[in-house]
Short mmCIF file of C-alpha atoms in Angstrom, two decimals:
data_model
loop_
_atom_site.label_atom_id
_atom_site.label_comp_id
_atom_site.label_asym_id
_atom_site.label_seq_id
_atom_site.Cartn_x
_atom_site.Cartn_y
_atom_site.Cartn_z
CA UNK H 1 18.46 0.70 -7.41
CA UNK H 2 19.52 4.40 -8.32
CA UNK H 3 18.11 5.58 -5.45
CA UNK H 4 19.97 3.13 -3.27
CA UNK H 5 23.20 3.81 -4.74
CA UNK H 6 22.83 7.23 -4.18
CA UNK H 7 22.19 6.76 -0.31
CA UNK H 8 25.27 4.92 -0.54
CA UNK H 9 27.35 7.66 -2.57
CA UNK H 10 25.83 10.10 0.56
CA UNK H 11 26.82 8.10 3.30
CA UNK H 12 30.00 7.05 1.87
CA UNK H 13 29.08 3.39 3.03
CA UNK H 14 27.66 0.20 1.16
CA UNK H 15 24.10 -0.62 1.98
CA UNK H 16 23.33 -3.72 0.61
CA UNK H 17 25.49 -6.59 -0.66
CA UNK H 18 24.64 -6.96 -4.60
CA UNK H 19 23.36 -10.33 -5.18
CA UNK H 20 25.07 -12.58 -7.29
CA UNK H 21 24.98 -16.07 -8.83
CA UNK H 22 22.77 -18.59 -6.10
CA UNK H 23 22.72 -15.42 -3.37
CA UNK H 24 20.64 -13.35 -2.70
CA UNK H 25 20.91 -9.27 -2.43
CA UNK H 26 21.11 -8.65 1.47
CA UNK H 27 21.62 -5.89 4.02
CA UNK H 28 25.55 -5.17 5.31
CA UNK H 29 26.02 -4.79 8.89
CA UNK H 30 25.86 -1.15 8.19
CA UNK H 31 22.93 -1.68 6.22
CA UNK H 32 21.19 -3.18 9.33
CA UNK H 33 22.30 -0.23 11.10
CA UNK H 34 20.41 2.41 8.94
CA UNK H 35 17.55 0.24 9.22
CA UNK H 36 17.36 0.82 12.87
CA UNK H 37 17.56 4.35 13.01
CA UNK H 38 15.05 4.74 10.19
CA UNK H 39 12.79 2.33 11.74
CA UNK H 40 12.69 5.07 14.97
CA UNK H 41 12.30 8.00 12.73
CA UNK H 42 8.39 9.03 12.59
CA UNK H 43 7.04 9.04 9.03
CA UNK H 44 6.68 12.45 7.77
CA UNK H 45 3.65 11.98 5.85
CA UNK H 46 3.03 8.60 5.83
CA UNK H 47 1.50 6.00 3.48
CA UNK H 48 -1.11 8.80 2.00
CA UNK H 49 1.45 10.46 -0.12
CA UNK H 50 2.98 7.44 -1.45
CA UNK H 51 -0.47 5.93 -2.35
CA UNK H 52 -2.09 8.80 -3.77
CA UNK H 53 0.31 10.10 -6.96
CA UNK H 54 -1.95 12.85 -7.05
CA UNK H 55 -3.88 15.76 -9.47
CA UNK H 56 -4.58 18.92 -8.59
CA UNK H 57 -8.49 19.82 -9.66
CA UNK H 58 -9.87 23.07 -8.80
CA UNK H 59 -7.74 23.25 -5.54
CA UNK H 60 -9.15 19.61 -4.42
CA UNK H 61 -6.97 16.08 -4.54
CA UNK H 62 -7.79 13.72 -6.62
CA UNK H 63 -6.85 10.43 -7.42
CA UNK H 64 -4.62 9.95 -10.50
CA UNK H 65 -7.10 8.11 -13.67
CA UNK H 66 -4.13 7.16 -15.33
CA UNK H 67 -3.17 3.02 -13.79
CA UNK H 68 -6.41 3.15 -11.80
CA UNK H 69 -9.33 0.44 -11.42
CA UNK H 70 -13.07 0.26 -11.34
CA UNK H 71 -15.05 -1.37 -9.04
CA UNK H 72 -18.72 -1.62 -8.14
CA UNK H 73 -19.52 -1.61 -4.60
CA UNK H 74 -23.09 -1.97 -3.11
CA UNK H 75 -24.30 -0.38 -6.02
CA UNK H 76 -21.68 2.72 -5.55
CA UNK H 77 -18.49 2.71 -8.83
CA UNK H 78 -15.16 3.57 -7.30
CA UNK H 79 -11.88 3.67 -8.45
CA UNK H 80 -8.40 2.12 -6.60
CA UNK H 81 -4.85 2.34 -7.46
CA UNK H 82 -1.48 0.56 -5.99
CA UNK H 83 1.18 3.26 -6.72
CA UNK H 84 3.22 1.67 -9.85
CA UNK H 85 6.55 2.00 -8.13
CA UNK H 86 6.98 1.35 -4.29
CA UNK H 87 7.85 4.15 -1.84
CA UNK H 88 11.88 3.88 -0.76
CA UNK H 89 10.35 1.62 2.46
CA UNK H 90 8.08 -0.02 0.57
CA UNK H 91 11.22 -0.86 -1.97
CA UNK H 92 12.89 -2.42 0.98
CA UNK H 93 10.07 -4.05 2.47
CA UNK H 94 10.64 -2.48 5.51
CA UNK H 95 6.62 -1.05 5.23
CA UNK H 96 3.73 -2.64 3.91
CA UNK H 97 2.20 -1.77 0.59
CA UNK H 98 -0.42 0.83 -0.25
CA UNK H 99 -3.12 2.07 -2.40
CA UNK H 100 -6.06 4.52 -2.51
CA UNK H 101 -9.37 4.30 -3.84
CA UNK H 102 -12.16 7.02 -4.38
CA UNK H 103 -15.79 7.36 -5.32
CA UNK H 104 -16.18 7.78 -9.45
CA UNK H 105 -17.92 10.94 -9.18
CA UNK H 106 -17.92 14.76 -10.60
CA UNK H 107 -16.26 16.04 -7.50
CA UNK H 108 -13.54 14.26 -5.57
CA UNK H 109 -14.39 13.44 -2.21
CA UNK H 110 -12.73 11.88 0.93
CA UNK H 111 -10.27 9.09 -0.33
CA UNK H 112 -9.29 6.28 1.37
CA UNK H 113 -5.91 5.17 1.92
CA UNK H 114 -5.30 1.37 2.63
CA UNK H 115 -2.85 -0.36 3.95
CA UNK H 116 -2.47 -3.86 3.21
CA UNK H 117 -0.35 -6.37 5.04
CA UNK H 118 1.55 -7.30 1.88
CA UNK H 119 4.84 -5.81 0.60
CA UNK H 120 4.68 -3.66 -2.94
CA UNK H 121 4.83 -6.30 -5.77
CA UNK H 122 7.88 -4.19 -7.11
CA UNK H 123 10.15 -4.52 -4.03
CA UNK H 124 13.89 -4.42 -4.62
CA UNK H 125 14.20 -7.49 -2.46
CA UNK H 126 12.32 -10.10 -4.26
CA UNK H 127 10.12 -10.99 -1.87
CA UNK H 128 7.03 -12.79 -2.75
CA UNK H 129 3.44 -11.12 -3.12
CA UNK H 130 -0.33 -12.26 -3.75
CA UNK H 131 -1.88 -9.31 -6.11
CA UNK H 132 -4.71 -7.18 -4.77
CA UNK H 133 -7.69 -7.94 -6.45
CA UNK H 134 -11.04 -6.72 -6.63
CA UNK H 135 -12.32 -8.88 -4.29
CA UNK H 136 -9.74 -7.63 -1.62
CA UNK H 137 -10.26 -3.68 -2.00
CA UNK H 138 -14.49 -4.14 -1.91
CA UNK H 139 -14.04 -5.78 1.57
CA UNK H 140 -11.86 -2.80 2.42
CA UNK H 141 -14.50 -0.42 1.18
CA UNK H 142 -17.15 -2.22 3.17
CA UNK H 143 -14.73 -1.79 6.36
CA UNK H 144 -13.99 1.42 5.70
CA UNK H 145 -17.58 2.70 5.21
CA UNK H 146 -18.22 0.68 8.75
CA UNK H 147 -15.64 2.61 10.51
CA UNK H 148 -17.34 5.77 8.90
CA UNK H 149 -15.13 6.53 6.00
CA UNK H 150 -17.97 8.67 3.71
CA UNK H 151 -16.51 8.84 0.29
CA UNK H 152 -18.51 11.86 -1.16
CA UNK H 153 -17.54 14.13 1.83
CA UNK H 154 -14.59 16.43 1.46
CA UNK H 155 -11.98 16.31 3.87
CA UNK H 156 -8.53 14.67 4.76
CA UNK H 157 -8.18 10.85 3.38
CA UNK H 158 -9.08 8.08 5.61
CA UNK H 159 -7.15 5.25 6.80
CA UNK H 160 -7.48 1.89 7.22
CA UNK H 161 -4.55 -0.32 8.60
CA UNK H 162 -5.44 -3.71 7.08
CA UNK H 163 -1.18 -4.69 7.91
CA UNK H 164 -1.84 -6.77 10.40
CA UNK H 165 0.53 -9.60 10.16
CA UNK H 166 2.97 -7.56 7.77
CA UNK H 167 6.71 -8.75 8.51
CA UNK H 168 9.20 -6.29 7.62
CA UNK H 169 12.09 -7.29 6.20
CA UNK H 170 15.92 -6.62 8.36
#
């Protein structure tokens, strides 16, 4: 919410309308109108930043150990995260959730960013979400490695857009 408050201290206009007893927190018609014009504005660098939190180690990325996960994956360990507080979209359920996930290994490869078709569990505007579980991130591993994601390769993250069906919210 401090963040939200401050965007309305900046633009000198109320965002949202601050729930109270039996209502809920919703956008003001000026509210709606920043929504539009931030819906049009290209993401600067996207859902990989937001999912990754990351550590520097010996000038290559690497995913943060700290909150992450283990899985086993035909036979291969990795490790996945969902980014403990939502991106200011995310917040706001305007874009879907995130998280990364990267081979367990000496050197840090290729990660792989995926985007689910879920909002963050720690949106501002209470809506509802199923928790990613195992089960969910080793089917997006298998996709992944089908589209040709390589996890022990260096190079830029890979994406997969698992949001179909993902509703933002007005």
């Amino acid at each position: 919410m401090t963040q939200v408050n401050r965007l309305e201290a900046d633009l000198g206009q109320l965002l949202l309308e601050r729930a109270e007893r039996g209502r809920a927190m919703k956008l003001t018609r000026f509210g709606k109108r920043v929504v539009t014009a931030a819906r049009k504005i290209p993401a600067r660098d996207g859902p990989v930043a937001s999912a990754l939190e990351c550590n520097s180690r010996g000038g290559k990325v690497a995913l943060n150990k700290k909150g992450s996960r283990r899985t086993a994956v035909d036979g291969i360990e990795y490790r996945w995260r969902i980014r403990r507080k939502p991106s200011y979209m995310q917040g706001l359920c305007w874009t879907p959730m995130t998280y990364a996930v990267e081979a367990v290994s000496s050197q840090p490869g290729t990660p792989l960013i995926i985007t689910s078709g879920q909002a963050h569990p720690s949106n501002w505007v209470g809506v509802e979400t199923e928790p990613i579980r195992p089960a969910h991130v080793a089917i997006s591993i298998r996709e992944a490695r089908e589209q040709g994601w390589d996890p022990a390769r260096a190079g830029s993250p890979f994406q997969l857009d698992r949001s179909a069906g993902f509703i933002a919210q007005p």
